[in-house]
């Protein structure tokens, strides 16, 4: 099912036309209503008259996370406070959070894109959908909540935590769709197995997973453990929240709602656009936002874009999996390592559980990489030779994917801490030294 066929299946040419009109509007808006943008454009020698179509977008200066911190809390608003009806915030790793203001129309846009997502997952007004993303300043809970109400589904606003109650609600209310982080879904799957209920007693069929990077191997793991189809939902606070993009029934890339959020991929070092299909940093320009429109916002997420038409009939550009944030990338002994690479290897080995933790340190001026991973109950053994052999095989597989040799620490089943929101899977002790 498609929520807004006119837009979602529009020809590429029509889409470019619409994006061009909207880009001009948003550039006007920020130039005349937001001092920092006007200044930045003046420094670059650009006025709104220089922007005639979407192809002129690369003339505009970038906006960064640092800008959002520097103008904390409301310096980048382009609408008066009297028009702002809600704020959300994302807690950065250091210091003050990033605060985003929404007008009533921004909330409508959010509901519209959210409705496109949940419809693409095959959910509708006859379905009960549990939202187990956190409610509050985080955009996950209220964002998914608005989307479910818009498609007319029955929302169960469970928020995160209290796992036993989550399972009881899912069971008793006949929940068909579960929206939460993939790591919390794993946790729920485990708890469900141990619960008093049998899997067949649940109506659960669809997972709406996002807010953190996850791999196709993790998808397979979740789909088989929960007996569902697991779909990606992408978004970020600065741009709006969940709903910037979604998968369709073909699960072959994340369709971006590009009539509202225009994507580009740049080389993170040079800032230049990469060649079509290449991996680089994702940059968004919001084309319709009023409260805090963003022009060429550098997300730090690394991915690629595919403009080929999709079998589902949607013409919108599809984004590949997020490899990680450029600031999540670990450089170990000079080699770039992403946690998602570790995840893909671990999820493929039946002897292992999909729970892992990466610890990086520097000992005697040498980087060390330790990967802690849980052994599946059926394979866990007291026999040293068996465990040593398993360790060797994991290390070998990881070395061929990562290009460096990690130390492997086998952990007992259920010994790695579970996450109820975004998982923390890396401890880079070098940063503390
Ligand atoms: O995580 C919004 C969201 C809530 C998305 C619920 C999906 C579901 P932030 O807290 O600002 O917003 O974090 C945004 O999380 O830049 C990515 O690095 C990462 N991220 C979000 N969705 C995905 C995804 C929300 N589907 C940051 N795959 C983004 C990979 C994701 N990474």
Short mmCIF file of C-alpha atoms in Angstrom, two decimals, residues 29-430:
data_model
loop_
_atom_site.label_atom_id
_atom_site.label_comp_id
_atom_site.label_asym_id
_atom_site.label_seq_id
_atom_site.Cartn_x
_atom_site.Cartn_y
_atom_site.Cartn_z
CA UNK A 29 12.88 31.86 4.38
CA UNK A 30 16.22 31.35 6.09
CA UNK A 31 17.86 34.33 4.36
CA UNK A 32 15.22 36.79 5.48
CA UNK A 33 14.37 35.24 8.86
CA UNK A 34 17.53 33.79 10.32
CA UNK A 35 20.59 35.95 10.88
CA UNK A 36 23.24 33.16 11.00
CA UNK A 37 22.08 31.81 7.62
CA UNK A 38 22.01 35.26 6.04
CA UNK A 39 25.53 35.98 7.30
CA UNK A 40 26.88 32.65 6.10
CA UNK A 41 25.35 33.17 2.64
CA UNK A 42 26.65 36.71 2.41
CA UNK A 43 30.15 35.47 3.28
CA UNK A 44 29.85 32.93 0.45
CA UNK A 45 28.67 35.70 -1.89
CA UNK A 46 25.26 34.09 -2.41
CA UNK A 47 21.79 35.66 -2.38
CA UNK A 48 18.45 33.89 -2.85
CA UNK A 49 18.53 35.10 -6.50
CA UNK A 50 21.43 32.76 -7.21
CA UNK A 51 19.26 29.73 -6.42
CA UNK A 52 17.11 28.96 -9.45
CA UNK A 53 16.73 25.20 -9.28
CA UNK A 54 17.62 22.22 -7.11
CA UNK A 55 20.83 21.86 -9.15
CA UNK A 56 22.10 25.10 -7.60
CA UNK A 57 22.04 23.55 -4.13
CA UNK A 58 25.81 22.95 -4.04
CA UNK A 59 26.36 26.73 -4.13
CA UNK A 60 24.96 26.96 -0.60
CA UNK A 61 27.14 26.69 2.51
CA UNK A 62 26.84 23.67 4.81
CA UNK A 63 25.27 23.64 8.27
CA UNK A 64 26.88 21.44 10.91
CA UNK A 65 26.06 19.99 14.31
CA UNK A 66 28.45 22.54 15.74
CA UNK A 67 26.26 25.35 14.34
CA UNK A 68 23.28 23.87 16.19
CA UNK A 69 25.29 23.86 19.42
CA UNK A 70 26.70 27.35 18.84
CA UNK A 71 23.23 28.82 18.34
CA UNK A 72 21.68 26.81 21.19
CA UNK A 73 18.82 26.83 21.96
CA UNK A 74 16.81 28.88 19.47
CA UNK A 75 19.31 30.81 17.33
CA UNK A 76 18.58 28.85 14.16
CA UNK A 77 14.80 29.22 14.28
CA UNK A 78 13.31 30.86 11.19
CA UNK A 79 9.85 31.34 12.73
CA UNK A 80 8.91 33.46 15.76
CA UNK A 81 8.53 31.62 19.09
CA UNK A 82 4.80 32.34 18.96
CA UNK A 83 4.60 29.86 16.04
CA UNK A 84 6.59 27.11 17.78
CA UNK A 85 4.26 24.55 19.32
CA UNK A 86 6.74 21.85 20.38
CA UNK A 87 10.42 21.19 20.97
CA UNK A 88 12.43 18.00 20.86
CA UNK A 89 16.08 17.53 21.72
CA UNK A 90 18.83 15.10 21.03
CA UNK A 91 21.45 14.60 23.68
CA UNK A 92 24.86 14.81 22.11
CA UNK A 93 27.85 13.05 23.59
CA UNK A 94 29.08 16.23 25.25
CA UNK A 95 27.55 19.30 26.81
CA UNK A 96 24.27 20.84 25.78
CA UNK A 97 21.73 18.98 23.68
CA UNK A 98 20.56 20.08 20.25
CA UNK A 99 17.12 21.65 20.48
CA UNK A 100 14.68 21.70 17.58
CA UNK A 101 11.44 23.74 17.35
CA UNK A 102 8.37 22.65 15.36
CA UNK A 103 5.50 24.76 14.08
CA UNK A 104 2.04 23.24 13.73
CA UNK A 105 2.71 22.73 10.03
CA UNK A 106 6.01 20.97 10.81
CA UNK A 107 4.09 18.51 12.98
CA UNK A 108 1.68 17.92 10.06
CA UNK A 109 4.60 17.21 7.72
CA UNK A 110 6.01 14.81 10.31
CA UNK A 111 2.69 12.95 10.53
CA UNK A 112 2.47 12.80 6.73
CA UNK A 113 5.93 11.25 6.29
CA UNK A 114 5.36 8.94 9.25
CA UNK A 115 2.11 7.75 7.65
CA UNK A 116 4.01 6.95 4.45
CA UNK A 117 6.39 4.78 6.48
CA UNK A 118 3.84 2.76 8.41
CA UNK A 119 1.69 2.27 5.29
CA UNK A 120 4.75 0.96 3.42
CA UNK A 121 5.20 -1.66 6.16
CA UNK A 122 1.72 -2.97 5.38
CA UNK A 123 0.12 -1.53 8.51
CA UNK A 124 -3.24 0.25 8.55
CA UNK A 125 -6.32 1.23 10.48
CA UNK A 126 -7.18 -2.31 11.53
CA UNK A 127 -3.87 -2.86 13.25
CA UNK A 128 -2.67 -2.48 16.84
CA UNK A 129 0.82 -1.00 16.95
CA UNK A 130 3.00 -0.79 20.04
CA UNK A 131 5.40 2.14 20.19
CA UNK A 132 8.31 1.13 22.41
CA UNK A 133 10.61 3.99 21.48
CA UNK A 134 11.11 6.34 24.39
CA UNK A 135 8.53 9.15 24.75
CA UNK A 136 9.79 12.58 25.70
CA UNK A 137 12.45 14.84 24.24
CA UNK A 138 13.63 11.93 22.06
CA UNK A 139 11.72 12.03 18.77
CA UNK A 140 11.21 8.26 18.54
CA UNK A 141 8.14 7.83 20.76
CA UNK A 142 6.03 10.83 19.81
CA UNK A 143 7.14 10.63 16.18
CA UNK A 144 6.01 7.04 15.70
CA UNK A 145 2.91 7.78 17.79
CA UNK A 146 1.78 10.56 15.42
CA UNK A 147 2.37 8.32 12.42
CA UNK A 148 0.23 5.47 13.79
CA UNK A 149 -2.63 7.82 14.66
CA UNK A 150 -2.47 9.36 11.19
CA UNK A 151 -2.93 6.01 9.42
CA UNK A 152 -5.77 5.31 11.83
CA UNK A 153 -4.07 2.38 13.58
CA UNK A 154 -4.50 1.74 17.29
CA UNK A 155 -1.46 3.03 19.09
CA UNK A 156 -0.18 1.43 22.31
CA UNK A 157 2.11 4.13 23.74
CA UNK A 158 4.26 1.76 25.78
CA UNK A 159 7.45 3.87 25.65
CA UNK A 160 10.69 2.08 26.51
CA UNK A 161 11.51 -0.13 29.50
CA UNK A 162 9.48 -2.47 31.70
CA UNK A 163 10.01 -5.45 29.44
CA UNK A 164 7.59 -7.86 31.15
CA UNK A 165 4.75 -5.38 30.77
CA UNK A 166 5.70 -4.78 27.13
CA UNK A 167 5.35 -8.49 26.45
CA UNK A 168 2.07 -8.74 28.30
CA UNK A 169 0.64 -5.81 26.32
CA UNK A 170 1.85 -7.26 23.04
CA UNK A 171 0.23 -10.55 23.92
CA UNK A 172 -3.06 -9.35 25.42
CA UNK A 173 -3.79 -6.50 22.97
CA UNK A 174 -3.03 -8.49 19.81
CA UNK A 175 -0.22 -6.19 18.75
CA UNK A 176 0.67 -6.59 15.06
CA UNK A 177 3.39 -3.96 14.70
CA UNK A 178 6.23 -3.24 17.12
CA UNK A 179 8.23 -0.02 16.81
CA UNK A 180 11.50 0.11 18.80
CA UNK A 181 15.26 0.04 18.36
CA UNK A 182 16.60 -3.19 16.82
CA UNK A 183 18.65 -3.80 19.97
CA UNK A 184 15.56 -3.53 22.18
CA UNK A 185 13.71 -5.86 19.78
CA UNK A 186 16.46 -8.42 20.40
CA UNK A 187 16.04 -8.00 24.12
CA UNK A 188 12.26 -8.41 23.81
CA UNK A 189 12.72 -11.53 21.67
CA UNK A 190 14.85 -13.08 24.38
CA UNK A 191 12.43 -12.10 27.13
CA UNK A 192 9.51 -13.41 25.10
CA UNK A 193 11.19 -16.79 24.81
CA UNK A 194 11.52 -16.98 28.59
CA UNK A 195 8.01 -15.69 29.24
CA UNK A 196 4.93 -17.69 30.10
CA UNK A 197 3.55 -17.16 26.57
CA UNK A 198 4.10 -19.17 23.43
CA UNK A 199 5.16 -17.44 20.23
CA UNK A 200 2.00 -18.67 18.41
CA UNK A 201 -0.17 -16.75 20.87
CA UNK A 202 1.10 -13.41 19.52
CA UNK A 203 -0.24 -11.55 16.48
CA UNK A 204 3.08 -9.82 15.90
CA UNK A 205 4.01 -9.60 12.20
CA UNK A 206 5.88 -6.34 11.60
CA UNK A 207 8.91 -4.69 13.19
CA UNK A 208 9.58 -0.96 12.71
CA UNK A 209 13.22 -0.66 13.65
CA UNK A 210 15.61 2.27 13.57
CA UNK A 211 17.32 5.01 15.61
CA UNK A 212 20.63 3.12 15.45
CA UNK A 213 22.64 1.35 12.77
CA UNK A 214 21.69 -2.28 12.12
CA UNK A 215 22.75 -4.77 9.49
CA UNK A 216 20.92 -7.15 7.15
CA UNK A 217 22.36 -10.01 9.21
CA UNK A 218 20.68 -8.50 12.30
CA UNK A 219 17.47 -8.24 10.30
CA UNK A 220 17.55 -11.98 9.56
CA UNK A 221 18.23 -12.67 13.22
CA UNK A 222 15.26 -10.55 14.37
CA UNK A 223 12.94 -11.90 11.69
CA UNK A 224 13.60 -15.50 12.63
CA UNK A 225 13.58 -14.92 16.39
CA UNK A 226 10.31 -12.96 16.36
CA UNK A 227 8.68 -14.52 13.28
CA UNK A 228 8.11 -11.10 11.70
CA UNK A 229 9.18 -8.93 8.77
CA UNK A 230 11.59 -6.30 10.08
CA UNK A 231 11.63 -2.93 8.33
CA UNK A 232 13.99 0.00 8.57
CA UNK A 233 12.81 3.45 9.65
CA UNK A 234 15.31 6.28 9.46
CA UNK A 235 15.37 9.78 10.82
CA UNK A 236 17.18 12.31 12.94
CA UNK A 237 16.07 14.98 15.37
CA UNK A 238 17.63 17.90 13.51
CA UNK A 239 15.76 17.07 10.29
CA UNK A 240 12.42 16.08 11.96
CA UNK A 241 12.66 12.67 13.72
CA UNK A 242 11.65 9.18 12.53
CA UNK A 243 10.05 9.27 9.08
CA UNK A 244 12.78 10.81 6.94
CA UNK A 245 12.90 7.43 5.20
CA UNK A 246 11.46 3.92 5.29
CA UNK A 247 11.76 0.56 3.59
CA UNK A 248 9.00 -0.95 1.46
CA UNK A 249 7.88 -4.57 1.10
CA UNK A 250 10.99 -5.32 -1.01
CA UNK A 251 13.33 -4.38 1.85
CA UNK A 252 15.88 -3.21 -0.65
CA UNK A 253 16.91 0.26 0.46
CA UNK A 254 15.33 3.03 2.51
CA UNK A 255 13.04 5.29 0.44
CA UNK A 256 13.63 8.91 1.39
CA UNK A 257 10.75 11.40 1.57
CA UNK A 258 12.68 13.68 -0.74
CA UNK A 259 9.83 16.10 -1.44
CA UNK A 260 10.43 17.26 2.15
CA UNK A 261 14.08 16.33 2.81
CA UNK A 262 16.51 16.71 -0.07
CA UNK A 263 19.50 14.34 0.24
CA UNK A 264 23.03 14.69 -1.09
CA UNK A 265 26.11 12.54 -0.55
CA UNK A 266 29.43 14.33 -0.16
CA UNK A 267 33.01 13.37 0.42
CA UNK A 268 33.37 14.13 4.15
CA UNK A 269 36.92 15.38 3.68
CA UNK A 270 36.51 17.69 0.69
CA UNK A 271 32.79 18.53 0.93
CA UNK A 272 32.46 17.78 -2.80
CA UNK A 273 29.60 15.61 -4.11
CA UNK A 274 30.65 11.97 -4.67
CA UNK A 275 29.94 10.07 -7.91
CA UNK A 276 26.45 8.54 -8.20
CA UNK A 277 26.10 5.48 -5.98
CA UNK A 278 29.32 6.02 -4.03
CA UNK A 279 29.47 5.99 -0.24
CA UNK A 280 29.94 9.29 1.56
CA UNK A 281 28.37 11.58 4.15
CA UNK A 282 24.64 12.19 3.93
CA UNK A 283 23.55 15.83 3.80
CA UNK A 284 19.95 17.05 4.09
CA UNK A 285 18.17 20.24 3.16
CA UNK A 286 14.66 20.46 4.60
CA UNK A 287 12.40 21.77 1.82
CA UNK A 288 9.23 22.50 3.77
CA UNK A 289 10.12 23.03 7.41
CA UNK A 290 9.15 26.31 9.04
CA UNK A 291 10.38 26.19 12.64
CA UNK A 292 14.00 25.27 12.09
CA UNK A 293 14.66 24.69 8.39
CA UNK A 294 18.12 23.31 7.70
CA UNK A 295 20.19 24.04 4.62
CA UNK A 296 22.75 21.40 3.65
CA UNK A 297 22.94 19.88 7.11
CA UNK A 298 25.85 17.46 7.47
CA UNK A 299 24.46 14.40 9.27
CA UNK A 300 27.80 12.54 9.61
CA UNK A 301 25.91 9.37 8.61
CA UNK A 302 27.77 7.39 5.98
CA UNK A 303 25.73 5.77 3.22
CA UNK A 304 25.00 5.84 -0.54
CA UNK A 305 21.98 6.71 -2.72
CA UNK A 306 20.30 4.67 -5.45
CA UNK A 307 18.04 6.45 -7.96
CA UNK A 308 16.90 3.30 -9.81
CA UNK A 309 13.13 2.79 -9.72
CA UNK A 310 11.93 0.31 -7.11
CA UNK A 311 9.69 -2.71 -7.78
CA UNK A 312 7.14 -1.28 -5.30
CA UNK A 313 6.28 1.55 -7.72
CA UNK A 314 7.75 4.33 -5.62
CA UNK A 315 10.13 6.57 -7.54
CA UNK A 316 11.84 8.09 -4.53
CA UNK A 317 15.57 7.69 -4.06
CA UNK A 318 16.67 4.77 -1.89
CA UNK A 319 19.37 5.05 0.71
CA UNK A 320 21.67 2.12 1.54
CA UNK A 321 22.22 0.92 5.08
CA UNK A 322 23.84 3.49 7.35
CA UNK A 323 27.36 2.13 7.82
CA UNK A 324 27.72 4.24 10.92
CA UNK A 325 28.42 7.84 11.74
CA UNK A 326 31.74 9.22 10.67
CA UNK A 327 32.30 9.89 14.38
CA UNK A 328 31.53 6.20 15.22
CA UNK A 329 34.22 5.04 12.89
CA UNK A 330 37.13 3.58 14.84
CA UNK A 331 40.60 3.98 13.45
CA UNK A 332 42.57 1.08 14.88
CA UNK A 333 46.20 0.73 13.91
CA UNK A 334 45.38 2.98 10.97
CA UNK A 335 42.53 0.80 9.72
CA UNK A 336 38.94 2.08 9.58
CA UNK A 337 36.58 -0.18 11.51
CA UNK A 338 32.80 0.14 11.81
CA UNK A 339 30.82 -1.68 14.50
CA UNK A 340 28.40 -2.76 11.73
CA UNK A 341 31.17 -4.88 10.17
CA UNK A 342 31.64 -6.71 13.45
CA UNK A 343 27.87 -7.18 13.74
CA UNK A 344 27.54 -8.72 10.29
CA UNK A 345 30.15 -11.40 11.10
CA UNK A 346 28.74 -12.20 14.54
CA UNK A 347 25.14 -12.50 13.37
CA UNK A 348 26.16 -14.97 10.69
CA UNK A 349 27.71 -17.49 13.08
CA UNK A 350 25.19 -19.88 14.60
CA UNK A 351 27.47 -20.55 17.57
CA UNK A 352 27.08 -16.91 18.65
CA UNK A 353 24.31 -14.71 19.99
CA UNK A 354 23.87 -11.30 18.31
CA UNK A 355 25.14 -9.53 21.44
CA UNK A 356 28.59 -7.97 21.34
CA UNK A 357 30.71 -5.22 22.81
CA UNK A 358 33.82 -3.64 21.34
CA UNK A 359 36.62 -2.37 23.55
CA UNK A 360 39.48 -0.37 22.10
CA UNK A 361 42.56 0.61 24.09
CA UNK A 362 46.15 1.71 23.60
CA UNK A 363 48.73 -0.34 25.44
CA UNK A 364 52.46 0.44 25.04
CA UNK A 365 51.60 2.80 22.17
CA UNK A 366 49.81 0.03 20.33
CA UNK A 367 46.05 0.04 19.61
CA UNK A 368 44.22 -3.02 20.89
CA UNK A 369 40.81 -4.26 19.78
CA UNK A 370 38.86 -6.68 21.92
CA UNK A 371 35.52 -8.02 20.82
CA UNK A 372 33.37 -9.55 23.52
CA UNK A 373 30.72 -11.84 22.17
CA UNK A 374 28.16 -14.17 23.70
CA UNK A 375 28.21 -17.85 22.90
CA UNK A 376 24.89 -19.53 22.19
CA UNK A 377 23.67 -21.73 25.04
CA UNK A 378 23.80 -24.87 22.90
CA UNK A 379 27.43 -24.29 22.00
CA UNK A 380 28.75 -23.00 25.29
CA UNK A 381 31.06 -25.60 26.77
CA UNK A 382 33.61 -26.29 29.49
CA UNK A 383 35.83 -28.00 26.98
CA UNK A 384 38.73 -25.66 26.48
CA UNK A 385 39.75 -26.99 23.08
CA UNK A 386 36.23 -26.47 21.74
CA UNK A 387 36.13 -22.87 22.94
CA UNK A 388 39.65 -22.15 21.68
CA UNK A 389 38.69 -23.46 18.28
CA UNK A 390 35.60 -21.24 18.22
CA UNK A 391 37.68 -18.21 19.22
CA UNK A 392 40.11 -18.89 16.41
CA UNK A 393 37.35 -19.16 13.82
CA UNK A 394 35.72 -15.90 14.93
CA UNK A 395 39.06 -14.08 14.90
CA UNK A 396 39.80 -15.42 11.43
CA UNK A 397 36.42 -14.34 10.01
CA UNK A 398 36.68 -10.91 11.60
CA UNK A 399 40.20 -10.43 10.36
CA UNK A 400 39.14 -11.08 6.78
CA UNK A 401 36.35 -8.48 7.06
CA UNK A 402 38.12 -5.84 9.16
CA UNK A 403 41.64 -6.18 7.86
CA UNK A 404 43.08 -6.36 11.39
CA UNK A 405 43.28 -9.12 13.97
CA UNK A 406 41.00 -8.60 16.98
CA UNK A 407 41.23 -10.32 20.37
CA UNK A 408 38.09 -12.32 21.02
CA UNK A 409 36.59 -12.73 24.46
CA UNK A 410 33.91 -15.39 24.62
CA UNK A 411 31.18 -14.51 27.07
CA UNK A 412 28.61 -16.67 28.82
CA UNK A 413 25.07 -16.58 27.47
CA UNK A 414 23.16 -13.46 28.66
CA UNK A 415 26.19 -11.79 30.22
CA UNK A 416 26.43 -8.71 27.98
CA UNK A 417 24.25 -5.83 29.08
CA UNK A 418 20.98 -5.50 27.11
CA UNK A 419 19.73 -2.18 25.82
CA UNK A 420 16.23 -0.70 26.09
CA UNK A 421 16.95 2.19 23.72
CA UNK A 422 19.95 2.91 21.57
CA UNK A 423 22.59 0.28 22.24
CA UNK A 424 26.05 1.32 23.43
CA UNK A 425 28.38 -1.17 21.82
CA UNK A 426 31.76 0.54 21.87
CA UNK A 427 34.11 1.69 24.58
CA UNK A 428 37.09 3.50 23.15
CA UNK A 429 39.37 3.88 26.16
CA UNK A 430 41.95 5.77 24.06
#
